[in-house]
Coordinates of C-alpha atoms and ligand atoms in Angstrom, one line a residue:
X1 CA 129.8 -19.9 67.0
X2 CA 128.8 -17.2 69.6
X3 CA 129.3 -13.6 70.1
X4 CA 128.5 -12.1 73.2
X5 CA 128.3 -8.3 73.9
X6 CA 129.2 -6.3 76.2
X7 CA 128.9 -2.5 76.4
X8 CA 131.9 -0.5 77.3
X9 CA 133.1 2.7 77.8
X10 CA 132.2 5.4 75.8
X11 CA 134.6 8.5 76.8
X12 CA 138.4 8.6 77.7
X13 CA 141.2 9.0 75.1
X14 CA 142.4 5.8 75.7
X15 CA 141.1 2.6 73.2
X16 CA 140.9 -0.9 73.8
X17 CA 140.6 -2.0 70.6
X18 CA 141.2 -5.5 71.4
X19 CA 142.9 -7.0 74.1
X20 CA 142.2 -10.3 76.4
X21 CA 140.3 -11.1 79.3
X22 CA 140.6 -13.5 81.3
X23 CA 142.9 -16.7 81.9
X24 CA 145.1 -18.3 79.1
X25 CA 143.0 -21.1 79.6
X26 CA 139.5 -19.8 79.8
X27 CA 139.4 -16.4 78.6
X28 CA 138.4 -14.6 75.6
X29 CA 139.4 -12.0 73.0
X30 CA 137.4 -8.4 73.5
X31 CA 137.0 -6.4 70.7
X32 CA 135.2 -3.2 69.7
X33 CA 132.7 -4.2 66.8
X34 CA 133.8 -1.6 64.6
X35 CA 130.8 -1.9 62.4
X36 CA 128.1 -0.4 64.8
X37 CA 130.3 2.8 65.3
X38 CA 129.4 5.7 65.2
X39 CA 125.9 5.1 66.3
X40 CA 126.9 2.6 69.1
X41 CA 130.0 1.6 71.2
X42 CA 129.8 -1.8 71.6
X43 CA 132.6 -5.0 72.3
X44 CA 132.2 -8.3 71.9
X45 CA 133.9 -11.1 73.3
X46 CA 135.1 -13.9 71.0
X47 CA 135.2 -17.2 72.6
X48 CA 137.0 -19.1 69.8
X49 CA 139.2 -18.5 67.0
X50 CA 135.6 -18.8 64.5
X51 CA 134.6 -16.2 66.2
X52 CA 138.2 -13.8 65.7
X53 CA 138.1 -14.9 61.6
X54 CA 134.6 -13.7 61.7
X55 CA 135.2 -10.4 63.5
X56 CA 138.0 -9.6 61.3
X57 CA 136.6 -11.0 57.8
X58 CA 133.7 -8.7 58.7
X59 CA 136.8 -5.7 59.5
X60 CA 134.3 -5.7 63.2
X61 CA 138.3 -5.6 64.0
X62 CA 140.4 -3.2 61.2
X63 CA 142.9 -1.7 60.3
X64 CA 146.1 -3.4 59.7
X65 CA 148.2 -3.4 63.4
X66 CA 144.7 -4.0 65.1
X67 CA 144.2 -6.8 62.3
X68 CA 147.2 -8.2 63.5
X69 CA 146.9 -8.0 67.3
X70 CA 143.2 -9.7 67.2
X71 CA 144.8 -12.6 65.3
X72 CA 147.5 -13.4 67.6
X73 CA 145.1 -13.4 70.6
X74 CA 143.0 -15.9 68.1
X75 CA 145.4 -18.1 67.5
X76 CA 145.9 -18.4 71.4
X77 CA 142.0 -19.5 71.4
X78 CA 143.0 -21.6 68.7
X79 CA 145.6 -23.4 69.9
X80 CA 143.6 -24.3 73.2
X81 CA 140.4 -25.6 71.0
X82 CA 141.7 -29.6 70.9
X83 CA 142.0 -29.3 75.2
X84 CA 144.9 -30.0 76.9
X85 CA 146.1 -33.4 76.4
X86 CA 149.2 -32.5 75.4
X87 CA 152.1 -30.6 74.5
X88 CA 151.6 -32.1 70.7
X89 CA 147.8 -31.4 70.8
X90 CA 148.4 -27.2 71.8
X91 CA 151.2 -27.1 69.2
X92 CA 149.1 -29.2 66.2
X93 CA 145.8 -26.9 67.4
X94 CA 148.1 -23.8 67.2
X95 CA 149.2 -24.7 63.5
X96 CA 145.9 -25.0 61.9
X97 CA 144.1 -22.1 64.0
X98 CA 147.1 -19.9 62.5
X99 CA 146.9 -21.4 59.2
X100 CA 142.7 -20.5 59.2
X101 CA 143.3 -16.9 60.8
X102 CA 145.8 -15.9 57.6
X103 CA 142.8 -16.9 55.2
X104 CA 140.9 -14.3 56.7
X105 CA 142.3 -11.2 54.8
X106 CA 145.0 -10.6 52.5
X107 CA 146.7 -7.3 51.8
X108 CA 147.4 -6.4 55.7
X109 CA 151.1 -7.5 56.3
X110 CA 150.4 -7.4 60.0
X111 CA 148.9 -10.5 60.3
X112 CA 151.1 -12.4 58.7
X113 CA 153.6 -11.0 60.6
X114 CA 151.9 -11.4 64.1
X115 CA 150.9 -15.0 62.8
X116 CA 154.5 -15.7 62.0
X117 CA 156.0 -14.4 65.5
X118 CA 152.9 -16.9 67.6
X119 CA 153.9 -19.8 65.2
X120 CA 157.7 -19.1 65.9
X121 CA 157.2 -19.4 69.4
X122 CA 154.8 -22.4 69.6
X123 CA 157.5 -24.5 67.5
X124 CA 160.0 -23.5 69.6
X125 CA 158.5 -23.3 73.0
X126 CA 156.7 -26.6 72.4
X127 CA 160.6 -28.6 73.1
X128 CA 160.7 -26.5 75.8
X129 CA 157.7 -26.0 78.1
X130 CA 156.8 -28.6 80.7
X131 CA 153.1 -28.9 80.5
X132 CA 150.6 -27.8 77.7
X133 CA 149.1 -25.3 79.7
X134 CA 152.7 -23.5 80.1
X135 CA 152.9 -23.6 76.6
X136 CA 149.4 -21.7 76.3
X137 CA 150.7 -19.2 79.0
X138 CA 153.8 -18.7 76.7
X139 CA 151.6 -17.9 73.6
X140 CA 149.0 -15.9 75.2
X141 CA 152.5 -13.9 76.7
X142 CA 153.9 -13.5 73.5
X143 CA 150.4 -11.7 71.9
X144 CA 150.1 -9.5 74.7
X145 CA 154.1 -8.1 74.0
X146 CA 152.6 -7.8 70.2
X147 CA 149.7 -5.8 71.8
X148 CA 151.8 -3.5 74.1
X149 CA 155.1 -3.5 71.3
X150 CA 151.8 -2.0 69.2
X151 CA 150.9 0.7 71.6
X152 CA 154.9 1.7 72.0
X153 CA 155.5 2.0 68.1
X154 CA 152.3 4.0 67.9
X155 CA 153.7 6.6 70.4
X156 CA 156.7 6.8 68.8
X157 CA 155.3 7.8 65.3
X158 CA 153.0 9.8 67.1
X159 CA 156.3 11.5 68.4
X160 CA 158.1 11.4 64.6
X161 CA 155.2 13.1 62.7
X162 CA 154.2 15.7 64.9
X163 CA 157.5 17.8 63.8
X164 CA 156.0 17.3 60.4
X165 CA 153.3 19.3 61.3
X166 CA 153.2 22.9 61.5
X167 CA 150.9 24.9 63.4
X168 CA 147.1 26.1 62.4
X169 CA 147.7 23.4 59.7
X170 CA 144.9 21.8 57.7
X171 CA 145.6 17.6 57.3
X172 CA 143.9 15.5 55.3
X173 CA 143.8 11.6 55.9
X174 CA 141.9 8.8 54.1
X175 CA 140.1 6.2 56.1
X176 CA 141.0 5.5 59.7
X177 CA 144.1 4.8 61.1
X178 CA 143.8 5.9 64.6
X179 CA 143.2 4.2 67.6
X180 CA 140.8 1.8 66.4
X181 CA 143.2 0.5 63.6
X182 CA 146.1 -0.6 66.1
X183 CA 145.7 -1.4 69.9
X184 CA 145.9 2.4 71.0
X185 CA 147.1 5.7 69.6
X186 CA 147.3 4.9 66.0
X187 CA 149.4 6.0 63.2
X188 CA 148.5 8.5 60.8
X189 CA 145.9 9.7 63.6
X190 CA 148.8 9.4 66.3
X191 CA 150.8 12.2 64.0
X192 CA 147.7 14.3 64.8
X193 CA 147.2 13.5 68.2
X194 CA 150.7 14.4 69.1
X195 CA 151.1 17.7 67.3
X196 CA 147.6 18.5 69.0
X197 CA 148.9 17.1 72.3
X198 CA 152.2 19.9 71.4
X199 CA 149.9 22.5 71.4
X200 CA 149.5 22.7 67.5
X201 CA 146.0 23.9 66.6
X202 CA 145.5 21.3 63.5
X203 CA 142.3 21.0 61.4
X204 CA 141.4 17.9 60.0
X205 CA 140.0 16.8 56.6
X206 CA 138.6 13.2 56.6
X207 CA 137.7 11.5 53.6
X208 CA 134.6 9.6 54.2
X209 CA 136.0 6.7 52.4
X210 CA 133.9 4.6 50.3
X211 CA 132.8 1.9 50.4
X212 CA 132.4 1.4 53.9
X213 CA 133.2 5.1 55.7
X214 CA 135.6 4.1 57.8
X215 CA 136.8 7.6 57.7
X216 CA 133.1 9.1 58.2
X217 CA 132.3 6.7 61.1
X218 CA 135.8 6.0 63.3
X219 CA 138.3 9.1 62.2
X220 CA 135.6 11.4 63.0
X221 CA 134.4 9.7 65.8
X222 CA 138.2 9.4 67.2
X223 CA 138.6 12.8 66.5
X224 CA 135.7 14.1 68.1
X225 CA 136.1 12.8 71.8
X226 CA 139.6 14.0 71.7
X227 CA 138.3 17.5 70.7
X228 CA 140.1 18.0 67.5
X229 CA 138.5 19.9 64.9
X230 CA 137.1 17.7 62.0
X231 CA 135.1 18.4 58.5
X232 CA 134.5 15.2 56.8
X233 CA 134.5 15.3 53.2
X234 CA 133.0 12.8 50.7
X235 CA 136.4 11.5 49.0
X236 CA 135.3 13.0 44.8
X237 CA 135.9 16.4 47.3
X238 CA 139.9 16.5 48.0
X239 CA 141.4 17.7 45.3
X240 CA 139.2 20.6 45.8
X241 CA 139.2 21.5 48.8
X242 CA 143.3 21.2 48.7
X243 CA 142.8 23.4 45.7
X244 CA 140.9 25.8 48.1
X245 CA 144.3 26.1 50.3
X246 CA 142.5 24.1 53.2
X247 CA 145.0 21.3 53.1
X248 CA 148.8 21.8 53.8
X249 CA 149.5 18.3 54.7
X250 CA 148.0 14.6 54.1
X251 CA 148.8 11.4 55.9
X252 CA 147.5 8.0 56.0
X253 CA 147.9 4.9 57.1
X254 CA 149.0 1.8 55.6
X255 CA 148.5 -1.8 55.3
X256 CA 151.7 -3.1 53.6
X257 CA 154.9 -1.6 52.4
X258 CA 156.7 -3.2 49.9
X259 CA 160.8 -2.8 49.9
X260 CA 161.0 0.3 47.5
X261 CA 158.3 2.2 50.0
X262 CA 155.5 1.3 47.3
X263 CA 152.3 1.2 50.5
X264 CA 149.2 -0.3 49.9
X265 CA 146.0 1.3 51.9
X266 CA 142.6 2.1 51.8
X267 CA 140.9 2.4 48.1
X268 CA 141.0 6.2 47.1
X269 CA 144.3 6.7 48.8
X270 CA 146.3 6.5 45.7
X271 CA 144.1 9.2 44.0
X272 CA 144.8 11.3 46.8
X273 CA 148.4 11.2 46.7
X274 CA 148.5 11.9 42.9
X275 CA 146.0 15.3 44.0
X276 CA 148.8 16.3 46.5
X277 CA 151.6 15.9 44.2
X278 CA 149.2 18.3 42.0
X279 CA 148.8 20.9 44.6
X280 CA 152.3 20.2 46.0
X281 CA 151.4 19.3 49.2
X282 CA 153.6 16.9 51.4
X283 CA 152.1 13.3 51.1
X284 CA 153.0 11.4 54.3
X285 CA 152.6 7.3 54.8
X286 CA 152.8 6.6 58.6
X287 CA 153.3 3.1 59.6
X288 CA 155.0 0.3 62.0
X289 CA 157.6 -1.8 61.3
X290 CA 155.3 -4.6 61.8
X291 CA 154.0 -2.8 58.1
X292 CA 156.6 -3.5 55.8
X293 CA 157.5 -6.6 53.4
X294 CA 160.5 -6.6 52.1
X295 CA 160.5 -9.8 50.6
X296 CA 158.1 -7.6 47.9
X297 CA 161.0 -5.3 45.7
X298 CA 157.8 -3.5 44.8
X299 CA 154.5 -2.9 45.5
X300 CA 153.3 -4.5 42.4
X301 CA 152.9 -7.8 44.0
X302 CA 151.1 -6.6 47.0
X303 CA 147.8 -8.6 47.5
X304 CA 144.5 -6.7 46.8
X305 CA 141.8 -7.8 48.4
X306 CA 138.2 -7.6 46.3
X307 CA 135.0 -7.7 48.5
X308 CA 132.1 -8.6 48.0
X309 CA 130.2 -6.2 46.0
X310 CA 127.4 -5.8 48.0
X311 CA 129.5 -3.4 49.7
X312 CA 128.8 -1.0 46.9
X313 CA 125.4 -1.8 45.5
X314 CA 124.0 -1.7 49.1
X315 CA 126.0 0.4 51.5
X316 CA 124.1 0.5 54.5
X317 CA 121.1 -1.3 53.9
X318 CA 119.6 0.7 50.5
X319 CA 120.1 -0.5 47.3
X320 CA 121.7 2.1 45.2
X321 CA 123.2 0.3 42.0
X322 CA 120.9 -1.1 39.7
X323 CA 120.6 -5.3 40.2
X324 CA 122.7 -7.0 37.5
X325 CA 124.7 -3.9 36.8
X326 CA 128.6 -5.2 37.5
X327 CA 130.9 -4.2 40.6
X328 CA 134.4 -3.9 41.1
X329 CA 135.3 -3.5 45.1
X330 CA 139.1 -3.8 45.5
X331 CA 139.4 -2.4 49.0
X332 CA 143.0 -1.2 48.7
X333 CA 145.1 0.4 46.2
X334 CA 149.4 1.2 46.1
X335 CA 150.7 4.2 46.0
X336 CA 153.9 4.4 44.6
X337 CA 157.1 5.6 46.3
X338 CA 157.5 8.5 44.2
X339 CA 154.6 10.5 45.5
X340 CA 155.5 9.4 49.2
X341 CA 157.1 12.3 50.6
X342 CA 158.1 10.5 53.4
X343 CA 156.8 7.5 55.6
X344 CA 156.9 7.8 59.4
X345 CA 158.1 4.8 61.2
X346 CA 158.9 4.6 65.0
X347 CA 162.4 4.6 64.2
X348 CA 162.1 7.9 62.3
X349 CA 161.1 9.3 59.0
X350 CA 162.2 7.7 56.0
X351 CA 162.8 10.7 53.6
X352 CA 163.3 10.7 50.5
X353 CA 161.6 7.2 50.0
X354 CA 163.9 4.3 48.8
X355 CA 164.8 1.2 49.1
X356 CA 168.5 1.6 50.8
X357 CA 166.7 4.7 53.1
X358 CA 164.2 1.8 54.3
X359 CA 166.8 -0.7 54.9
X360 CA 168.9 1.6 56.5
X361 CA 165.8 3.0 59.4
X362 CA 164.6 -0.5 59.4
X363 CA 167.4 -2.5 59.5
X364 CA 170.3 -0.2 60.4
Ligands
MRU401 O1 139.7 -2.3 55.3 P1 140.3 -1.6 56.5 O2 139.4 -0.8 57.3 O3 141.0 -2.7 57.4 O4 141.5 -0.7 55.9 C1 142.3 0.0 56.8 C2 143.2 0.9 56.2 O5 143.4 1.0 55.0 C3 144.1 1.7 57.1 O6 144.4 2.9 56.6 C4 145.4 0.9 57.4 O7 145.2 -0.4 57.8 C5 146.3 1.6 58.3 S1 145.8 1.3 60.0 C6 146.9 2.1 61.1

């Protein structure tokens, strides 16, 4: 398994979080490695789909529509990994590269969406294509629509949440879910960027979201190059400083929605949604369609992942839990519908929260 690195660019508004270079049959998956941020801007190219399970078990690529674009490109090196002997050998390839990249992590519906979509069209464009390597054009096609439908949905809730917004607000969001976390834009962070980009003067409140500060390292980081005004807190400090009167709105991402609007995100989001009911401040979920089950009625049977609990006892290379002392790292947890005042989509906001009001945006 190699990585190789490459640098990139460091300024401009625009990300490319992950995206392809090169051939169908001879290029590679490039990726930011979202674990040296902020301190270094680095991408790395993935040669194989080893190397794309890695990069996202690792969360080098996070966030759930990111999550989801990096494993469609994957299963396109997956699916070219037997050669090219055949139309059988792409499709067979393709089947067990997808069937590896959804072990990689659980709770983020996008993967198994985006998983579902390249499997879909290998079955069916293996009757039809006239040569393997048409069939490997197809799939590598069909993740690059799944990258640029990405980029358009993020727009558009951009577009949605920004009326949310009012001007010389203070927002508070939890982990990242900008740029970094889908293939451009955002969500929670594109409600931001728009109002911003309206001529709203908004002040962000990031949580620096423990374990792994993805809220510290990216939001801020996201938010600084575009020149948005940004006070990190650690997360034990948001219910205070909403009690202060700093916050008049929160948003957040989210990994998986189940049917009733139950969303699953980043640990400590929960607790943050229960503080804004408390201070009666709008709670907003922004998300894809790409985010939703729902096959779940409820968010009760949303997968958690647990990680490792290194995570915990040595954040960033120092030990700071005593050895043998027990861990619990589950890095997501659900918020229920009823303290979601609304959840952005790029078909509109879904407000109040319910079942028939999701089926009817999404499905209407
Ligand atoms: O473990 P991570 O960093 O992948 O968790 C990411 C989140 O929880 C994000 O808030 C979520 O995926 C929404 S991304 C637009």
């Amino acid at each position: 398994m190699s990585v190789e690195p490459t640098t990139g660019p460091t300024v401009g508004p625009t990300l490319e979080t992950v995206g392809w270079v090169g051939s169908a049959g001879e290029g590679v998956v490039r990726l930011i490695d979202q674990t040296r941020l902020p301190s270094e801007f680095l991408q790395i190219d993935c040669p194989d789909v080893e190397t794309v399970w890695e990069a996202i078990t690792m969360l080098r690529v996070r966030g759930a529509p990111a999550i989801g674009v990096a494993a469609a490109f994957g299963a396109v090196l997956g699916a070219r990994r037997r050669g090219l002997a055949s139309i059988e050998t792409v499709r067979d390839a393709l089947r067990a590269s997808t069937a590896r990249l959804r072990t990689s992590r659980p709770t983020a519906v996008n993967l198994f969406w985006a998983l579902d979509r390249m499997d879909r069209v290998g079955e069916a464009e293996a009757a039809l294509a006239d040569s393997p390597a048409a069939l490997l054009d197809r799939l590598l096609l069909e993740a690059k629509t799944i990258e640029q439908e990405d980029r358009a949905m993020c727009r558009a809730i951009g577009r949605h949440g920004a009326e949310l917004i009012g001007q010389g607000q203070g927002v508070l969001t939890h982990c990242n879910a900008g740029g970094l976390a889908t293939s451009d834009y955002g969500t929670a962070l594109a409600v931001i960027f728009s109002a911003a980009e309206q001529g709203k003067s908004v002040h962000v409140y990031a949580d620096e979201t423990r374990p792994l500060l993805q809220g510290a390292r990216l939001t801020a980081w996201e938010l600084q190059r575009r020149n948005i005004p940004v006070t990190v807190i650690c997360d034990s400090m948001a219910a205070q400083v909403m009690k202060e009167g700093r916050v008049q709105a929160v948003v957040v991402g989210a990994d998986r929605i189940a049917a009733n609007g139950d969303s699953a995100n980043k640990i400590g989001t929960y607790g943050v949604a229960l503080a804004a009911r408390a201070h009666e401040i709008p709670f907003y979920v922004a998300a894809p369609s790409s985010t939703f089950d729902l096959a779940l009625p409820d968010g009760s049977l949303i997968p958690i992942e647990e990680r490792d609990p290194r995570e915990v006892t040595h954040g960033f290379g120092r030990q700071t839990v005593p050895d043998g002392v027990d861990v619990y790292n589950p890095a997501f947890d659900v918020t229920p519908a009823r303290l979601i005042s609304g959840i952005i989509t790029e078909k509109g906001v879904i407000a109040p929260v319910s079942t028939e009001g999701i089926r009817a945006m999404l499905l209407g």
